[in-house]
Coordinates of C-alpha atoms and ligand atoms in Angstrom, one line a residue:
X25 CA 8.9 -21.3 1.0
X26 CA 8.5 -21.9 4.4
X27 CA 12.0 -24.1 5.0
X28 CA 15.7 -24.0 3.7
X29 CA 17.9 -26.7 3.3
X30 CA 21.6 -27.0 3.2
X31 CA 23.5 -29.7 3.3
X32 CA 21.1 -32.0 3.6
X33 CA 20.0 -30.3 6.9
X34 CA 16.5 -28.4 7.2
X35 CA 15.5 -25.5 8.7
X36 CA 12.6 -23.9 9.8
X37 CA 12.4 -20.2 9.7
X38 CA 11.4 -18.1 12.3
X39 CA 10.3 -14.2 11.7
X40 CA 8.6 -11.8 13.9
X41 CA 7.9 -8.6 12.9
X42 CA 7.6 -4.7 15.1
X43 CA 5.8 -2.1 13.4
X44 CA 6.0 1.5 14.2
X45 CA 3.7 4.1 12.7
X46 CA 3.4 7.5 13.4
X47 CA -0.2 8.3 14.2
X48 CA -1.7 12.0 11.4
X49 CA -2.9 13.4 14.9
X50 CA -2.9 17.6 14.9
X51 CA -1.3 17.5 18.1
X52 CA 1.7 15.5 19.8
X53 CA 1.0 12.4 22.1
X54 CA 1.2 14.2 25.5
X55 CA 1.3 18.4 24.7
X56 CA -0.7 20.7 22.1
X57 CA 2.2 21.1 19.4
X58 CA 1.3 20.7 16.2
X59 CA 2.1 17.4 15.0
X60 CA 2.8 18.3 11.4
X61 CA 6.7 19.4 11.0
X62 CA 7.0 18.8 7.6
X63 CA 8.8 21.7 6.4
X64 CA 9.4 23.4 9.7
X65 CA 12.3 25.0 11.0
X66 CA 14.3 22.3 13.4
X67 CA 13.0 22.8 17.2
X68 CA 10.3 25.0 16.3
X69 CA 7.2 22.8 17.2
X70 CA 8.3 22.3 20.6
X71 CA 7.4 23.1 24.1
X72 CA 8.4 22.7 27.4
X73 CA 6.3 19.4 27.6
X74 CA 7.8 17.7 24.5
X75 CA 11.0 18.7 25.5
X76 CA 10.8 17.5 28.9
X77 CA 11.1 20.3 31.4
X78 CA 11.0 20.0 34.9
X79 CA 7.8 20.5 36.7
X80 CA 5.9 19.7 32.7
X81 CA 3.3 17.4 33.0
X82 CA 1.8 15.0 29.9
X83 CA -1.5 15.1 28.6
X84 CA -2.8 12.2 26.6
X85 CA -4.3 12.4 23.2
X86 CA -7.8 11.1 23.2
X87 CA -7.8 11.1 19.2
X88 CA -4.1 9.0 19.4
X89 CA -5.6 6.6 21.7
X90 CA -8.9 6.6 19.7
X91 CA -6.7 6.1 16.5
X92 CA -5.0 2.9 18.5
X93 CA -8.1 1.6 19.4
X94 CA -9.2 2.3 15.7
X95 CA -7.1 0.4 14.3
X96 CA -6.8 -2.6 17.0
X97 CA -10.5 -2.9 16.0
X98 CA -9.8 -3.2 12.2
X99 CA -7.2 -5.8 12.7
X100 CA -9.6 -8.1 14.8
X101 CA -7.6 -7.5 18.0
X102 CA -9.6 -7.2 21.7
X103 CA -9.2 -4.4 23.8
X104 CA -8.3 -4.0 27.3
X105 CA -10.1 -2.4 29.2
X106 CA -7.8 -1.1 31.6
X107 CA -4.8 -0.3 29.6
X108 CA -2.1 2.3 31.0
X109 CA 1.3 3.9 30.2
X110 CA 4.7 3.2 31.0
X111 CA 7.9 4.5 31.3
X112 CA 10.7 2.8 29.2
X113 CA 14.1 3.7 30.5
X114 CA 17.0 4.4 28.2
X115 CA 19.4 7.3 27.4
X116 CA 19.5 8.7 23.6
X117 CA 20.0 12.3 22.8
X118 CA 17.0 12.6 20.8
X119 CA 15.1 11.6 23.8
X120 CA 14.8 14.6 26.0
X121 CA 13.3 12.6 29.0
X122 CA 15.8 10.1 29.2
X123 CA 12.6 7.7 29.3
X124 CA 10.0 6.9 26.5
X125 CA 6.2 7.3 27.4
X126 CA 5.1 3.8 26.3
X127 CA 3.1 0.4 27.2
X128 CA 4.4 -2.7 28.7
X129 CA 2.2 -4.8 30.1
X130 CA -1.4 -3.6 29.6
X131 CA -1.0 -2.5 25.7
X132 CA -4.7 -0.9 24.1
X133 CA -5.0 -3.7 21.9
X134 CA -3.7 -7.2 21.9
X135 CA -4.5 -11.1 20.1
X136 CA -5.5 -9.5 16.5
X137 CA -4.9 -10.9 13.2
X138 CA -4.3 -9.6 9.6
X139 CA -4.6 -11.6 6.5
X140 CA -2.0 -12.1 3.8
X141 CA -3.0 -14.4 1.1
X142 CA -5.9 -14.9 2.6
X143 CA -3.9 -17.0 5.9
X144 CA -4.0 -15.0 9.1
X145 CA -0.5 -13.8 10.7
X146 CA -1.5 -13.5 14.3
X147 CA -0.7 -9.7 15.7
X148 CA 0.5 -10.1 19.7
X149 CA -0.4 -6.6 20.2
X150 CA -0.5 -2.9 19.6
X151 CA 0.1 -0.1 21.9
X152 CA 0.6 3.7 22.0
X153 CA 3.7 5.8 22.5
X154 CA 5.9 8.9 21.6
X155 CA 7.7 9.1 18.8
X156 CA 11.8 11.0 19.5
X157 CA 13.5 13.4 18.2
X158 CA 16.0 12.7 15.1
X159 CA 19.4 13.4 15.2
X160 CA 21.6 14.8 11.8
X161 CA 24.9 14.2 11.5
X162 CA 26.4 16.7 9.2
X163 CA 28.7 15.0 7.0
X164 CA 32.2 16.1 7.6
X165 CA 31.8 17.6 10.9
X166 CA 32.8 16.7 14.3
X167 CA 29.3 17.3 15.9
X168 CA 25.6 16.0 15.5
X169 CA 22.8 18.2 15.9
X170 CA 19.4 17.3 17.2
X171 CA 15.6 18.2 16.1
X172 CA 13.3 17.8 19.0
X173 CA 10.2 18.4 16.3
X174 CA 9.3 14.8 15.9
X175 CA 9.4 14.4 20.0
X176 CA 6.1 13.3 21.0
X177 CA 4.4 12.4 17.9
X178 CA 2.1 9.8 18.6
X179 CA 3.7 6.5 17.7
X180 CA 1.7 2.7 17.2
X181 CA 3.8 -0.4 17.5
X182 CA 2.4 -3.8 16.3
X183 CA 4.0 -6.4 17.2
X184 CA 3.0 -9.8 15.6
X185 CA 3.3 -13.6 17.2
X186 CA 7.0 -15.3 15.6
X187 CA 5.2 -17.2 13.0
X188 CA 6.1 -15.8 9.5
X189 CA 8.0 -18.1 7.6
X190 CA 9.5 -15.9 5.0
X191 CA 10.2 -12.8 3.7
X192 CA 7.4 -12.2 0.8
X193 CA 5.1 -12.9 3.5
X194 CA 6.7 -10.2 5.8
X195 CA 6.8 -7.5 3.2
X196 CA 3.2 -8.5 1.8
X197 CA 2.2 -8.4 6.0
X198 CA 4.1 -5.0 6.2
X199 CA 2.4 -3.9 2.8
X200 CA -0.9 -4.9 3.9
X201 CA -1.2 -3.2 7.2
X202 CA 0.2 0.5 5.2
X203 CA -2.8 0.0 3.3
X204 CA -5.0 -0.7 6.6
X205 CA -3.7 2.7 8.3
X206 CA -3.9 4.9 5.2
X207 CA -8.0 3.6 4.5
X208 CA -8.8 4.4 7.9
X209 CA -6.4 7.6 7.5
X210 CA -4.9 8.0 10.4
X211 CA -1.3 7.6 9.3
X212 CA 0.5 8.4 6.5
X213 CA 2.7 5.5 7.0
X214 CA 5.5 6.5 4.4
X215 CA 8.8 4.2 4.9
X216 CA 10.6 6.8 3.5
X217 CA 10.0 9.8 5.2
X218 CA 9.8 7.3 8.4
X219 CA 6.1 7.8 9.0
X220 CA 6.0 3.7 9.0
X221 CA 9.6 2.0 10.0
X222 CA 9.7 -1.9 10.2
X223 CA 12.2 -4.5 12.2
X224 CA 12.0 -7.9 12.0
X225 CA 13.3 -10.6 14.1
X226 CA 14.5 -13.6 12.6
X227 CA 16.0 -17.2 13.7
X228 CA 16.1 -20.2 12.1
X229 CA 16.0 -23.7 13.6
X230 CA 17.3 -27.1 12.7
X231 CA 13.3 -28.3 11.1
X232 CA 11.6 -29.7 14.3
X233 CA 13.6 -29.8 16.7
X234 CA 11.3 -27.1 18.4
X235 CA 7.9 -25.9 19.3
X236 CA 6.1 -22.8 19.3
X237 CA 3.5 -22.6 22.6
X238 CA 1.9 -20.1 24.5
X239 CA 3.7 -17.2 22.7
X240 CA 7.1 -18.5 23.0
X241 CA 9.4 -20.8 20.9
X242 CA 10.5 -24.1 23.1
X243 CA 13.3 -26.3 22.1
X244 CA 12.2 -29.8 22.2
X245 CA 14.4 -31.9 24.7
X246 CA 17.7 -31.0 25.2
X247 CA 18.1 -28.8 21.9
X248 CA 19.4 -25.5 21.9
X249 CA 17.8 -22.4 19.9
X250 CA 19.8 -20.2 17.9
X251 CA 19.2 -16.7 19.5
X252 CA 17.4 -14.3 16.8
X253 CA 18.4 -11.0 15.3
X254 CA 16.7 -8.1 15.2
X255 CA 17.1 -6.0 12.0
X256 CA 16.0 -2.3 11.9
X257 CA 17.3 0.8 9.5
X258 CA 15.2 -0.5 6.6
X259 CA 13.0 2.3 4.6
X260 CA 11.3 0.7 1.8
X261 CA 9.4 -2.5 1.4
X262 CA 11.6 -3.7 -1.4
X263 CA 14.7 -3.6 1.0
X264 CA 12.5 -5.8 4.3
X265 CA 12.4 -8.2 1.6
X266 CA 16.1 -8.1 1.1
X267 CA 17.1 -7.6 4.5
X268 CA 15.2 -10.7 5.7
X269 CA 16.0 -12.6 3.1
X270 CA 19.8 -12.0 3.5
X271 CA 19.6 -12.7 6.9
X272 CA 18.3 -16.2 6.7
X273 CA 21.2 -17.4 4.5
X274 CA 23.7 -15.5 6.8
X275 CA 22.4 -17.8 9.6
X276 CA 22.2 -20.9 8.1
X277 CA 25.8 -20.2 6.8
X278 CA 27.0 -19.1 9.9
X279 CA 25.1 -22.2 11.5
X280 CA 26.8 -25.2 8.5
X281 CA 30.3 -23.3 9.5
X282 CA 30.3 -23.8 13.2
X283 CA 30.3 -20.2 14.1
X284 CA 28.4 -19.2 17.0
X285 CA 25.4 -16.5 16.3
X286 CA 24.7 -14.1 18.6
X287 CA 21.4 -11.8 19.6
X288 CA 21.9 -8.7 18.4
X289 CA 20.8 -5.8 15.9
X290 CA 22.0 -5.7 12.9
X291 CA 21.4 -2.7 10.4
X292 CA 20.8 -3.0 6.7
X293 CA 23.2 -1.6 3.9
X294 CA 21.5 -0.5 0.3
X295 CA 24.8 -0.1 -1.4
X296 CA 26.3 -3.3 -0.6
X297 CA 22.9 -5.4 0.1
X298 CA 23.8 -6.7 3.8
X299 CA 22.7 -6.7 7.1
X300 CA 25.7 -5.7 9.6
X301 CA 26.1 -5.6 13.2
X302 CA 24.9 -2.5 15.8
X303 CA 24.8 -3.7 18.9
X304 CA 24.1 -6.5 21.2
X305 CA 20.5 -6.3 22.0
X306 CA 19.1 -5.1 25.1
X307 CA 16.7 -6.9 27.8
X308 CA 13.4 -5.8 28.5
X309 CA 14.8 -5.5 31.9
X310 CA 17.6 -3.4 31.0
X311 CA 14.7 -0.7 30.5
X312 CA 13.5 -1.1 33.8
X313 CA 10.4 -0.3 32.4
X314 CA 7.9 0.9 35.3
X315 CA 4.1 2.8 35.6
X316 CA 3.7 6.0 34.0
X317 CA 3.3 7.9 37.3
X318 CA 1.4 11.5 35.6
X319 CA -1.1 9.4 33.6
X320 CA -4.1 7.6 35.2
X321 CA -4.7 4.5 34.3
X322 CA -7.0 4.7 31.0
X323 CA -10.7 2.9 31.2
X324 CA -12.0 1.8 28.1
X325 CA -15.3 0.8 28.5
X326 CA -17.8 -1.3 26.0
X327 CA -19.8 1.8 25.0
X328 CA -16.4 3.7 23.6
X329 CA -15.6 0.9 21.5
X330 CA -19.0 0.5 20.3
X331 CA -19.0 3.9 19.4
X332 CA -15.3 3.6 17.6
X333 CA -16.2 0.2 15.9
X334 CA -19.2 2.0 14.3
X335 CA -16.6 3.8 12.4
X336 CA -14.9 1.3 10.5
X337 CA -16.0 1.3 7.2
X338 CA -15.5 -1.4 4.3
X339 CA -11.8 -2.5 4.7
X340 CA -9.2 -3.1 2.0
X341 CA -9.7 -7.1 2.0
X342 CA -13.5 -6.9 1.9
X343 CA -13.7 -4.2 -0.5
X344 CA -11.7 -6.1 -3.2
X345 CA -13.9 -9.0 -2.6
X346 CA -17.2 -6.9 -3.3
X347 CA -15.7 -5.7 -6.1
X348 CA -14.7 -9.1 -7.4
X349 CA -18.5 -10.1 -7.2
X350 CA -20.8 -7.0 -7.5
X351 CA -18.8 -5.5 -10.6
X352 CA -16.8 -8.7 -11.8
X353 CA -13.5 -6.6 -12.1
X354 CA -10.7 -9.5 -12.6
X355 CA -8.8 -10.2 -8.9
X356 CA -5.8 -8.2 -10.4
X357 CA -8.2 -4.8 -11.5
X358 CA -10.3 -5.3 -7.7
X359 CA -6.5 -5.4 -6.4
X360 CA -5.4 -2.0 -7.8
X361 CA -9.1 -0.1 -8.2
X362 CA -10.3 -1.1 -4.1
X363 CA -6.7 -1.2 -3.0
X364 CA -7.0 2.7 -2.5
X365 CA -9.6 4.5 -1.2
X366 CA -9.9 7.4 -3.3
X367 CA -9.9 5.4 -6.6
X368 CA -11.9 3.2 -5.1
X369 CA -14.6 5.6 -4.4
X370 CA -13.8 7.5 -8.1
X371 CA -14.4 4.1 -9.5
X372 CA -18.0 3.3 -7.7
X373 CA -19.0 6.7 -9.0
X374 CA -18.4 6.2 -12.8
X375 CA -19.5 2.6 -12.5
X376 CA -22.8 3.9 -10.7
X377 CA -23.1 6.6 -13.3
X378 CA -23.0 3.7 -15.7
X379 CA -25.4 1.6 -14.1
X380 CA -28.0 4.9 -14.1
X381 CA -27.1 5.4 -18.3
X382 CA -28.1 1.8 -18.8
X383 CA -31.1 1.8 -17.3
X384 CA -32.2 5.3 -18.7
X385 CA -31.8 3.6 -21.9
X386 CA -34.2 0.9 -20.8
X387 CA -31.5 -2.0 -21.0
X388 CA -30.8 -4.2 -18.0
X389 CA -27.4 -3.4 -16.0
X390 CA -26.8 -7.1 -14.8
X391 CA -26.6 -8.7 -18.2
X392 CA -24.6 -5.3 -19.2
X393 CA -22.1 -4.4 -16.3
X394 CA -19.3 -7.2 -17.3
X395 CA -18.6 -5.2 -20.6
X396 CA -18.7 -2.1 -18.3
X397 CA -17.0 -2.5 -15.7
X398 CA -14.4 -4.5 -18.2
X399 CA -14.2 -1.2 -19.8
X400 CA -13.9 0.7 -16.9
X401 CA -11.4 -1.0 -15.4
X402 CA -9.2 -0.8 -18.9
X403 CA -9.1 3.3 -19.7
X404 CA -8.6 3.6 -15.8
X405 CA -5.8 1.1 -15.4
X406 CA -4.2 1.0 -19.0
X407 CA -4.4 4.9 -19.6
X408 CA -5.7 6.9 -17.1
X409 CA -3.0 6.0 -14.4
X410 CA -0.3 6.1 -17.3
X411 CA -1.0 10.1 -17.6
X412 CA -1.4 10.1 -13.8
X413 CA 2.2 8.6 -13.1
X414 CA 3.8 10.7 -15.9
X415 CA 2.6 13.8 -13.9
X416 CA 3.5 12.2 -10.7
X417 CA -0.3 13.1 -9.6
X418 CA -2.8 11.3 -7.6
X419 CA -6.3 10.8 -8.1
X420 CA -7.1 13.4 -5.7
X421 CA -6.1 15.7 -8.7
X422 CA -7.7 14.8 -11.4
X423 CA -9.5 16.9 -13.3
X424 CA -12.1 14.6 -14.7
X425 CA -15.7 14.2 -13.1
X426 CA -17.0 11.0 -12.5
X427 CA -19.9 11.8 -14.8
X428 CA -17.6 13.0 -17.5
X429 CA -15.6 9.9 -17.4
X430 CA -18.3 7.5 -17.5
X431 CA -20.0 9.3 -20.4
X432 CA -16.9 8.5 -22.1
X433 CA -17.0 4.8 -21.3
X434 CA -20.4 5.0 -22.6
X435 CA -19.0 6.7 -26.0
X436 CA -16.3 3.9 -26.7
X437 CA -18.6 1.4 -25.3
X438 CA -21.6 2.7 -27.8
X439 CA -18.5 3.3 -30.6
X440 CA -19.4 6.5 -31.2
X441 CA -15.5 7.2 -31.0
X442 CA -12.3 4.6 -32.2
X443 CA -9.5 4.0 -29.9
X444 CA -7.7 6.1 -31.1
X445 CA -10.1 9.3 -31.2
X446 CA -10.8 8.2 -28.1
X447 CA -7.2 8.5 -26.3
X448 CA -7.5 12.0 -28.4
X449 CA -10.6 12.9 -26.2
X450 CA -9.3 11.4 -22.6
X451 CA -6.0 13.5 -23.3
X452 CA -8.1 16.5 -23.7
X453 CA -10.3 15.5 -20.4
X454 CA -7.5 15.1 -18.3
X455 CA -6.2 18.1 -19.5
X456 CA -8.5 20.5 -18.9
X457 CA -11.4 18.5 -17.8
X458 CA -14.8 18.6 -19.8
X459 CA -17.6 17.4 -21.6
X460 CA -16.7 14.3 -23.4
X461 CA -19.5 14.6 -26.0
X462 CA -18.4 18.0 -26.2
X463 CA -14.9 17.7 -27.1
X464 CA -15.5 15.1 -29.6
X465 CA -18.2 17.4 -31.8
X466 CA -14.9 20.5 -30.7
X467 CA -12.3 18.0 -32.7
X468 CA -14.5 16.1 -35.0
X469 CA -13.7 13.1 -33.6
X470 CA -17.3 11.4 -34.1
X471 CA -16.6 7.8 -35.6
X472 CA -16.7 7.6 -39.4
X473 CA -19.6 5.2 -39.8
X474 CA -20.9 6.1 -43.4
X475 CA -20.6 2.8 -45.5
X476 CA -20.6 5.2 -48.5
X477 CA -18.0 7.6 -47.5
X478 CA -15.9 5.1 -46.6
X479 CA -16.1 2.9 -50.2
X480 CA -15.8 6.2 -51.9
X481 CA -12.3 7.1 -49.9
X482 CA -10.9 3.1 -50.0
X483 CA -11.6 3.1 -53.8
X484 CA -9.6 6.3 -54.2
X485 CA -6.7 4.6 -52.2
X486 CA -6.8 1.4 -54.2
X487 CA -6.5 3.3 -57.4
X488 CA -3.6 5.5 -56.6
X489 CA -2.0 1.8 -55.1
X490 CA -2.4 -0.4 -57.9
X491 CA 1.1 -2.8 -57.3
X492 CA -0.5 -3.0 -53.7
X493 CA -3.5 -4.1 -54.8
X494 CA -2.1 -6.7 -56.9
X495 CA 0.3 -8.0 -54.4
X496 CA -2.9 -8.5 -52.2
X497 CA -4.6 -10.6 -55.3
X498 CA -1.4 -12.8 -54.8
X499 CA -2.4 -13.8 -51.5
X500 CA 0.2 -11.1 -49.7
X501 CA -2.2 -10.4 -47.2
X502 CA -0.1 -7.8 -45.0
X503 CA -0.4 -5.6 -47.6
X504 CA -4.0 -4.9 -45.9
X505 CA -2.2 -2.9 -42.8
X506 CA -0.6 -0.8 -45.5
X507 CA -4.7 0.0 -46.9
X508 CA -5.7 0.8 -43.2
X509 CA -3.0 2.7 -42.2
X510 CA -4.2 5.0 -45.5
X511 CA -7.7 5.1 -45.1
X512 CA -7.0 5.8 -41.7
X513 CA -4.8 9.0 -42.2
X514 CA -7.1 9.9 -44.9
X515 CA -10.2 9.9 -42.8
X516 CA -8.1 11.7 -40.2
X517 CA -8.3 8.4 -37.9
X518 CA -12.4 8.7 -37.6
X519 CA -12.9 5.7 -39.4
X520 CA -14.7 2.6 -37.9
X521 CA -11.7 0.3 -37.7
X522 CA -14.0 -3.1 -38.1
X523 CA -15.8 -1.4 -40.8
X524 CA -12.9 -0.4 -42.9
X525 CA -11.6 -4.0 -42.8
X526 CA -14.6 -5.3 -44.0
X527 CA -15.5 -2.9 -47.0
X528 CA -11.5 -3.2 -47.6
X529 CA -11.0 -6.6 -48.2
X530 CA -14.8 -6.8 -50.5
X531 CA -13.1 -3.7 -52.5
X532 CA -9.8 -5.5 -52.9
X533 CA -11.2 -9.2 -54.0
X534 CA -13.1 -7.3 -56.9
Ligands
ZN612 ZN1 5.1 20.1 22.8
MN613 MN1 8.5 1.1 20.3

């Protein structure tokens, strides 16, 4: 939905989107503190730099601005060569210097893109700052204390070009670029610890009555533009969605009742679902924003970023597509099993150990890999994951080889094992790990194939269920689930499912 209407009038809407993310470096931005305070004591990973004595002077990160580069690269952005640092003025108590370390007009990267269903939201830039300090407010008490830890953690801001149109897009833009940072691992980008914080600006315009050139939004004769609000304080995805979505009726309300909107920031509340006014937003000039004096300016020549781009690996996008072709996963299986790097890797390994399996046993892998990927992609997604999330456990932790769990595909696939031995087996496995082969000869889980056995055992259950029987002679055919579920408990669930039905329903018609 790229337009509203009310009463009878249409509008266009207009979101932008800043994206800060705090950068995994060891150290801080400009000092040699570790950059992990996760669990720390507040102002323990601090020094005189980070907190901004006199006479201190910064140091730049070469991994942070490698990191920015990094990722300006992945996102299709060009680089400038002569980038530098800047000092943004403002006073906050969590911000010792009473100026942030950040870019204005040379940022590292700048004119990227990044693709959300498969259209590309134009990025205006990224650039490379310090993260504050955070301030607590103890409830109840007449004072706020301050943690200078986070000071100086390296921070990345994207900004992207006014062009989304609504909010799915700006959450799926939001999501997308998470998944970016967390491939190339250089951020943890959590919203909810505030390792990835998102604010987006949003307007919305009677439908063509402007223009959108050169960067900026133009009214078209003598219109006017509604000013835009920017709305920050929002820590999940689920909630940018909200927030944004909120915001566009607000303003077309506010626009059909006469009442005049304003630019400012407005916050978003969980409890009650709105957005409400902070403050009335600043200027860029208001921050009297002016060259980082103790930082050279930083050259970034051809043969860096040849060297960085030779880094990048397969990215999110392109991996899903691969796996879409090479292993014909379905687009929703490619989405979940390439979406994360770990699984994706865990998955190429079983699928690979597959591959090697078929073509030991002399059959060809191209007319067989559908079935096994299909199968694959089933016991990972359907069950494996269910036992992951009920243990709140990634796939970092899991106990099962690759090898182990394809030679499990390969028992199901060869039906050595029924579904139901075989969630027996993958319980066990994930468990406490194993041979697969192993644990089924352990438990006696091998399939019940014996034609024999089974007639013997089915003709034991029809004679003890003679009314049954009968019923089923009278064309009640449910009756059959009644026989299975039986033989089933008789043959301790080993039975051949397919095989039971079949010799079954020849015993009862005798
Ligand atoms: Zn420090
Ligand atoms: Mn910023």
């Amino acid at each position: 939905m790229n337009m509203r209407t009310s009463n009878g009038v249409k509008y266009d809407v207009i979101i932008g989107l800043e994206i800060h993310a705090e950068l995994a470096t060891k150290s801080k931005m400009f000092c040699s503190c570790d950059n992990d305070a996760q669990g720390k004591e507040p102002n323990t990973a601090v020094c005189p730099i980070c907190l901004a004595h006199p006479g201190t002077l910064p140091l730049p990160n070469k991994q942070a601005i490698e990191w920015t580069i990094l990722i300006g690269l992945a996102l299709n952005c060009r680089i400038n060569e002569l980038s530098k640092f800047d000092r943004k003025n403002y006073f906050y108590p969590d911000l010792p210097k009473g100026y942030q370390i950040s870019q204005y007009d040379l940022p590292i990267a700048y004119d990227g893109f990044l693709e959300v269903d498969d259209k590309p939201i134009l990025i205006t830039r990224i650039h490379l700052e310090e993260d504050t300090g955070k301030l607590i407010h103890p409830a109840g008490k007449a004072y706020s204390l301050v943690d200078y830890n986070r000071a100086g953690t390296p921070l990345i801001e994207l900004v992207t070009e006014p062009i989304i149109k609504d909010a799915a897009t700006a959450k799926k833009f939001a999501q997308n670029y998470q998944q970016i940072l967390r491939f190339l691992d250089i951020s943890n980008a959590d919203m909810e610890k505030g390792e990835m914080r998102c604010e987006a600006n949003i307007s919305i315009q009677e439908k063509s009555k402007w223009k959108y050139a050169n960067g900026q939004i133009k009214p078209i004769g003598d219109y006017k533009l509604n000013p835009k609000v920017e709305l920050k304080n929002i820590n999940s995805f689920k909630y940018l969605e909200k927030a944004v979505d909120y915001e566009i009726e607000r303003q077309i309300k506010a626009v059909e009742n006469g009442e005049k909107l304003i630019q400012e920031t407005r916050g978003w509340n969980n409890d009650k679902s709105i957005t409400f006014s902070q403050r009335v937003k600043e200027t860029s000039a208001d921050y009297r924003y002016f060259p980082e004096p103790d930082i050279p300016p930083l050259k970034i020549n051809q043969a860096w970023i040849d060297k960085i781009k030779a880094r990048i690996g397969e990215l999110p996008a392109q991996k899903i597509k691969r796996f879409k072709e090479e292993y014909l996963f379905s687009d929703y299986e490619s989405r979940i099993l390439a979406g994360d790097q770990d699984l994706a890797k865990y998955t190429e390994q079983v699928v690979s150990e597959l591959r090697a399996w078929i073509k030991a046993t002399g059959d060809n892998w191209e007319r067989q890999k559908h079935k096994l990927a299909k199968a694959t992609a089933n016991w990972l997604i359907n069950e494996l994951f269910k036992l992951l999330k009920t243990d709140n456990l990634s796939i970092k932790k899991l106990k099962i080889s690759a090898e182990n769990f394809a030679e499990f595909i390969a028992l199901t696939y060869q039906g050595k094992v029924n579904s139901s031995a075989a969630q027996t087996i993958l319980a066990e496995m994930y468990k406490n790990g194993g041979d697969p082969t192993q644990i089924m000869a352990d438990l006696g889980l091998e399939q019940l194939d014996d034609k024999e056995t089974l007639e013997k055992v089915i003709a034991k259950i029809i004679l003890k269920n003679k009314p049954q029987a009968e019923q089923y002679k009278a064309g009640k055919t449910n009756v059959l689930q009644f026989f299975i579920g039986q033989i089933m408990s008789a043959t301790k669930g080993k039975a051949n499912p397919k095989l039971v039905l079949e010799l079954l329903k020849a015993s009862l018609s005798k």
